[in-house]
C-alpha atoms as one frame of an Amber mdcrd trajectory, in Angstrom:
protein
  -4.443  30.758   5.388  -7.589  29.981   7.410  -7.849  25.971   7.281 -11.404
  26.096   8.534 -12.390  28.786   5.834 -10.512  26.505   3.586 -12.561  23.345
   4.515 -16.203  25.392   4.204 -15.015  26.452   0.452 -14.213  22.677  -0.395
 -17.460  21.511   1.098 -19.383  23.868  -1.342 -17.412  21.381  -4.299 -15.029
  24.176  -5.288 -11.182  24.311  -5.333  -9.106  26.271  -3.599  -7.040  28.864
  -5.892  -3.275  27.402  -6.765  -1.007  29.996  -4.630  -3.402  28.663  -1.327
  -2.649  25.039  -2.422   1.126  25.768  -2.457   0.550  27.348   1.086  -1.162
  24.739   2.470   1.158  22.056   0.765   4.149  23.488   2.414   2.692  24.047
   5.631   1.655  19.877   5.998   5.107  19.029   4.857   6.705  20.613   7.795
   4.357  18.134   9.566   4.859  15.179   7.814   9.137  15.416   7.392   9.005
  14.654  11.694   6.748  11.952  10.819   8.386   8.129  10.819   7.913   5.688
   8.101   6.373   3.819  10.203   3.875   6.258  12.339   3.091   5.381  15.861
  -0.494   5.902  16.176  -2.847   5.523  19.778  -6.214   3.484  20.063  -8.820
   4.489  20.074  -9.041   5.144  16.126 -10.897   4.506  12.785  -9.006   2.783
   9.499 -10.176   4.593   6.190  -9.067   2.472   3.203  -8.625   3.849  -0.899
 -11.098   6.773  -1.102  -9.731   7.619  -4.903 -11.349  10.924  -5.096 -14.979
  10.289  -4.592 -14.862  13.583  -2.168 -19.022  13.829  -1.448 -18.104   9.382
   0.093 -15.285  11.039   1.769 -17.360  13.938   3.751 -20.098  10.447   4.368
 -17.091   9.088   6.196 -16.957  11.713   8.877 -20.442  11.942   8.556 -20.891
   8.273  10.225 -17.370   7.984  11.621 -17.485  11.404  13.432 -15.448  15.016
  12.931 -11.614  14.745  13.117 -10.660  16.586  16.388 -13.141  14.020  18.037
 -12.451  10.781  16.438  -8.462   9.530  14.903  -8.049   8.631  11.509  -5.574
   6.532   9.368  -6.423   6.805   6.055  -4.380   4.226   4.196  -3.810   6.151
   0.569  -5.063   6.341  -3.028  -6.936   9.024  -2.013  -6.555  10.221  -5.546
  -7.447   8.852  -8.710 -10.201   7.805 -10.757 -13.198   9.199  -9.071 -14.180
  12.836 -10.504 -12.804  14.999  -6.978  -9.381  13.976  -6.245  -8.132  17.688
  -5.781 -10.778  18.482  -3.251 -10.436  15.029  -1.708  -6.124  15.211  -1.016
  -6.878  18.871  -0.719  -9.726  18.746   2.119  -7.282  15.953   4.035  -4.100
  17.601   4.111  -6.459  20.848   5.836  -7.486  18.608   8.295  -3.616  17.527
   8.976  -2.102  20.771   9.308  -5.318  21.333  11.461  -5.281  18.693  14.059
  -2.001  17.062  12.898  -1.911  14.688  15.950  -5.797  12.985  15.084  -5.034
  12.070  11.356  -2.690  10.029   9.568  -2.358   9.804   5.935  -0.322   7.213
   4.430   1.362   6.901   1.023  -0.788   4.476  -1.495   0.601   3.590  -4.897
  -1.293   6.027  -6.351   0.457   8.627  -4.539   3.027   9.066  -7.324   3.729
  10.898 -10.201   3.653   7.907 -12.189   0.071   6.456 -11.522  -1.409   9.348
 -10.834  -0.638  10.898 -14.410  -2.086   7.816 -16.248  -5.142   7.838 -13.733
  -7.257  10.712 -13.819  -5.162  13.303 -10.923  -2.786  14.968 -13.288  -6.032
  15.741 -15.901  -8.117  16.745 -13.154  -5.612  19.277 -11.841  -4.904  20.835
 -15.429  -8.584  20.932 -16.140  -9.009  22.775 -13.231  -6.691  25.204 -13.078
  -5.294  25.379 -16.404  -1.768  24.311 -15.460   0.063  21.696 -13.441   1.270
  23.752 -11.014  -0.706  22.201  -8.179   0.099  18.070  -9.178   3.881  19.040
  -9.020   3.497  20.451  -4.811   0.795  17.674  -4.416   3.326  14.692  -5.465
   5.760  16.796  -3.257   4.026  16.171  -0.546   2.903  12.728  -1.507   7.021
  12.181  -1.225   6.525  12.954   2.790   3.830  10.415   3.405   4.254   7.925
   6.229   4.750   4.444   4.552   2.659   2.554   7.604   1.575   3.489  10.681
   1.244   1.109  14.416  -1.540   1.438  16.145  -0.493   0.464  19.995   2.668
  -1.461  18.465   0.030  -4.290  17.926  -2.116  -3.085  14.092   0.480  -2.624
  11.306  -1.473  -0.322   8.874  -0.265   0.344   5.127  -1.577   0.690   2.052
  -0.793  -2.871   0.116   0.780  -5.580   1.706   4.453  -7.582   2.695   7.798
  -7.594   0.847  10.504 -10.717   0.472  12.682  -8.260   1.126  11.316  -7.282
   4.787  11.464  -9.405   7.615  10.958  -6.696  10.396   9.251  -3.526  10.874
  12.838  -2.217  12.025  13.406  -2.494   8.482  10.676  -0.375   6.980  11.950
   2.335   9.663  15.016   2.206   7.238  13.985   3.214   3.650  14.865   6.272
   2.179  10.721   7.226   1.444  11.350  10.901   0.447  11.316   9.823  -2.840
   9.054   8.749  -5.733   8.033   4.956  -5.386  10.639   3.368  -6.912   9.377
   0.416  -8.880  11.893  -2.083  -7.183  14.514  -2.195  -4.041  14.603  -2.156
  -1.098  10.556  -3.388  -0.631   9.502   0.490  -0.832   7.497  -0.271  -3.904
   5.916  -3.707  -2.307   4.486  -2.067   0.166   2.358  -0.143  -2.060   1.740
  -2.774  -4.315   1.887  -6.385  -2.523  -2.011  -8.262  -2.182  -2.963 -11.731
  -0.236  -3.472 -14.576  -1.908  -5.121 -18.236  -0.732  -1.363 -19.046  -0.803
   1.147 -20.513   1.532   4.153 -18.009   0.584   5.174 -15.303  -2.340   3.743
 -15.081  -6.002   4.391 -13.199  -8.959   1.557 -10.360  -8.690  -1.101  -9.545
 -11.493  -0.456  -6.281 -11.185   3.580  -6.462 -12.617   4.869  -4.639  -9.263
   4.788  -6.340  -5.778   4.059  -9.592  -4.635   0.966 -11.705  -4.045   2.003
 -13.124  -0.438  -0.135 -16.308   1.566  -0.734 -17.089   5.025   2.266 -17.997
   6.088   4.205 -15.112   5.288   1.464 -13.571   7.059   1.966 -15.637  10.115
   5.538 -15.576  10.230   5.484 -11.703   9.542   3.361 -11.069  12.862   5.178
 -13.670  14.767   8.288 -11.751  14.305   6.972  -8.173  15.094   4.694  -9.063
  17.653   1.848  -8.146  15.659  -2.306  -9.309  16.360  -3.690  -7.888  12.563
  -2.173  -6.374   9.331  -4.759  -3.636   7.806  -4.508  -2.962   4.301  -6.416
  -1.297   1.680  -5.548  -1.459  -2.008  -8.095  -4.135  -3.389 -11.726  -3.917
  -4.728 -13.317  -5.620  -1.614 -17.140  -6.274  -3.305 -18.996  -6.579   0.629
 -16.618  -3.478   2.088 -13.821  -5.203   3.654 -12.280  -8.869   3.535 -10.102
 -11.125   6.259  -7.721 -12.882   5.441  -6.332 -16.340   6.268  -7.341 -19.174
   8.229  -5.739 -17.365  11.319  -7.502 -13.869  10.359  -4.446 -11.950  10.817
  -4.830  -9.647   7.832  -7.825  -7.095   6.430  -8.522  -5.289   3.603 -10.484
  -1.918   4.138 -12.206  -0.831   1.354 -14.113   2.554   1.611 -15.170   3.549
  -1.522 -18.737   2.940  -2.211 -20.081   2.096  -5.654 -16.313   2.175  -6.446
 -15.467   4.345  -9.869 -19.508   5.162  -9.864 -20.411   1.725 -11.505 -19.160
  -0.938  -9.403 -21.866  -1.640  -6.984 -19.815  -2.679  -3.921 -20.013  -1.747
  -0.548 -17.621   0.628   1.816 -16.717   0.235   5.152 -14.655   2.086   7.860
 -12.707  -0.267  10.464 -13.142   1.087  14.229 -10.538  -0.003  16.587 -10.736
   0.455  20.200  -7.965   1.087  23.051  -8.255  -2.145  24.034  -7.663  -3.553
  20.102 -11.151  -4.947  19.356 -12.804  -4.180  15.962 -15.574  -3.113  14.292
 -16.732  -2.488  10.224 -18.679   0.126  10.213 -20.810  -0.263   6.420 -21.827
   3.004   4.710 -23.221   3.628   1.042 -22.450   6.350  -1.444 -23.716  10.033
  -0.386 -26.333  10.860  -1.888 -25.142  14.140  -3.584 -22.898  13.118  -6.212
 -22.739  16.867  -7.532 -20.223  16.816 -10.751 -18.514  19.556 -10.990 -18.914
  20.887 -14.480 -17.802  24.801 -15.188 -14.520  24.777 -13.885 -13.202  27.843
 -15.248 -16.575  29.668 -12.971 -14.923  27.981 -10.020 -11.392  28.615 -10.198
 -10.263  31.807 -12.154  -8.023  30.942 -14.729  -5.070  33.069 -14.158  -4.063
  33.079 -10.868
């Protein structure tokens, strides 16, 4: 399979044909199994928050941020979901992984599961497309090898939601078993995914009925411990791009999905951090070509 070919075919909005998706799928995951659970990653590098399939926002972010093989990426998951391209959106990313596996990172979001992503828009997408569900089985396959977190220069904790009661250390995310669907409790796999921040002092019950909401000093004591300057998260609707957190501003959500579901009117950002740790949001607005794709049996032939 020709990855750049494969990238040039996405670009022009179509999908790739199922038997090159289960090529592709099991060439990443031979990547991704030597990856840890919790990814050392070197500065200098760019933070990419939920994308959730708005693919045209997602080819804006190299756009601005620059091409992977020059600039790193950690892109901090729900890359699927909800917006009308997540299969050329997971599909375009994991090309650019088995590409230049040592410049991008792609971490496991909660709607990296078979679970979510059948009630929210992936599983439909993929059957409209090509007519079977072939392709969300070896997609959620290889959403089962995603990193849970990555450390940039053992100082910026990255993951998709937030903390856990049940983990102290970052020794202890090392630990879980992650080649697995999210479970929906134990062991703090499933907080991860699903925790948020809260004007709080210490744990909640979340909103959302899985995680935790967690306060500042969780978030201080949580650092403290592992040595850590900033948590970066994604995971939450953040209206002006991004949000910090706490009086000691020790935690950020990334939020890089512009106009957010098509109607939301909020802004995206990309989070630039430097070798020597210092930051900066980079703002960018929807693309302009929002091109809906909408004869999918002309773009991928039915059977295959």
């Amino acid at each position: 399979v020709n990855m750049k070919e494969c990238l040039e075919i996405l670009k022009t909005g179509k999908a790739l044909e199922e038997k090159t998706v289960r090529i592709l799928c099991e060439k990443v995951k031979e990547i991704l199994i030597e990856e840890n659970n919790v990814q050392p990653v070197s500065g200098p590098v760019t933070v990419v928050g939920d994308i959730h399939g708005q693919f045209y926002d997602l080819l804006e972010i190299f756009r601005i941020g620059g091409d992977v093989g020059d600039t790193s990426y950690i892109f901090l998951g729900d890359m699927v979901d909800r917006g009308y391209h997540s299969i050329e959106t997971i599909t375009y990313l994991i090309c650019l992984k088995v590409l230049y596996p040592g410049k991008i990172t792609l971490l496991r979001g909660n709607h990296e599961s078979r679970f979510i992503s059948q009630q929210y828009g992936f599983y439909d997408e993929v059957m409209k497309k090509y007519g079977n569900i072939n392709c969300w089985k070896y997609f959620n396959d290889v959403f089962d090898h995603l990193p849970l977190s990555a450390l940039i220069e053992g100082k910026i904790l990255c993951l998709h939601g937030g903390l856990s009661p049940d983990l102290k250390t970052i020794d202890q995310i090392r630990l879980i078993d992650r080649f697995q669907e999210i479970p929906s409790t134990g062991e703090g796999f499933s907080d991860l995914m699903w925790s948020d921040p809260e004007d709080i002092d210490t744990w909640a019950i979340s909103p959302r009925g899985l995680g935790w909401l967690f306060g500042s000093k969780v978030t201080d004591e949580f650092n403290k411990i592992n040595g850590l300057d900033l948590i970066c998260r994604a995971h939450q609707l953040a209206m002006e791009g991004y949000k910090i957190w706490f009086p000691n501003q020790n935690l950020t959500t990334v939020w890089s999905a512009p106009n957010y579901t098509y109607r939301c009117g909020n802004a995206a950002s990309i989070l630039q951090i430097n070798s020597d740790l210092s930051q900066k949001y980079v703002m960018f607005d929807e693309a302009k070509q929002k091109a809906k794709l909408s004869h999918y049996s002309k773009v991928v032939p039915y059977f295959l």
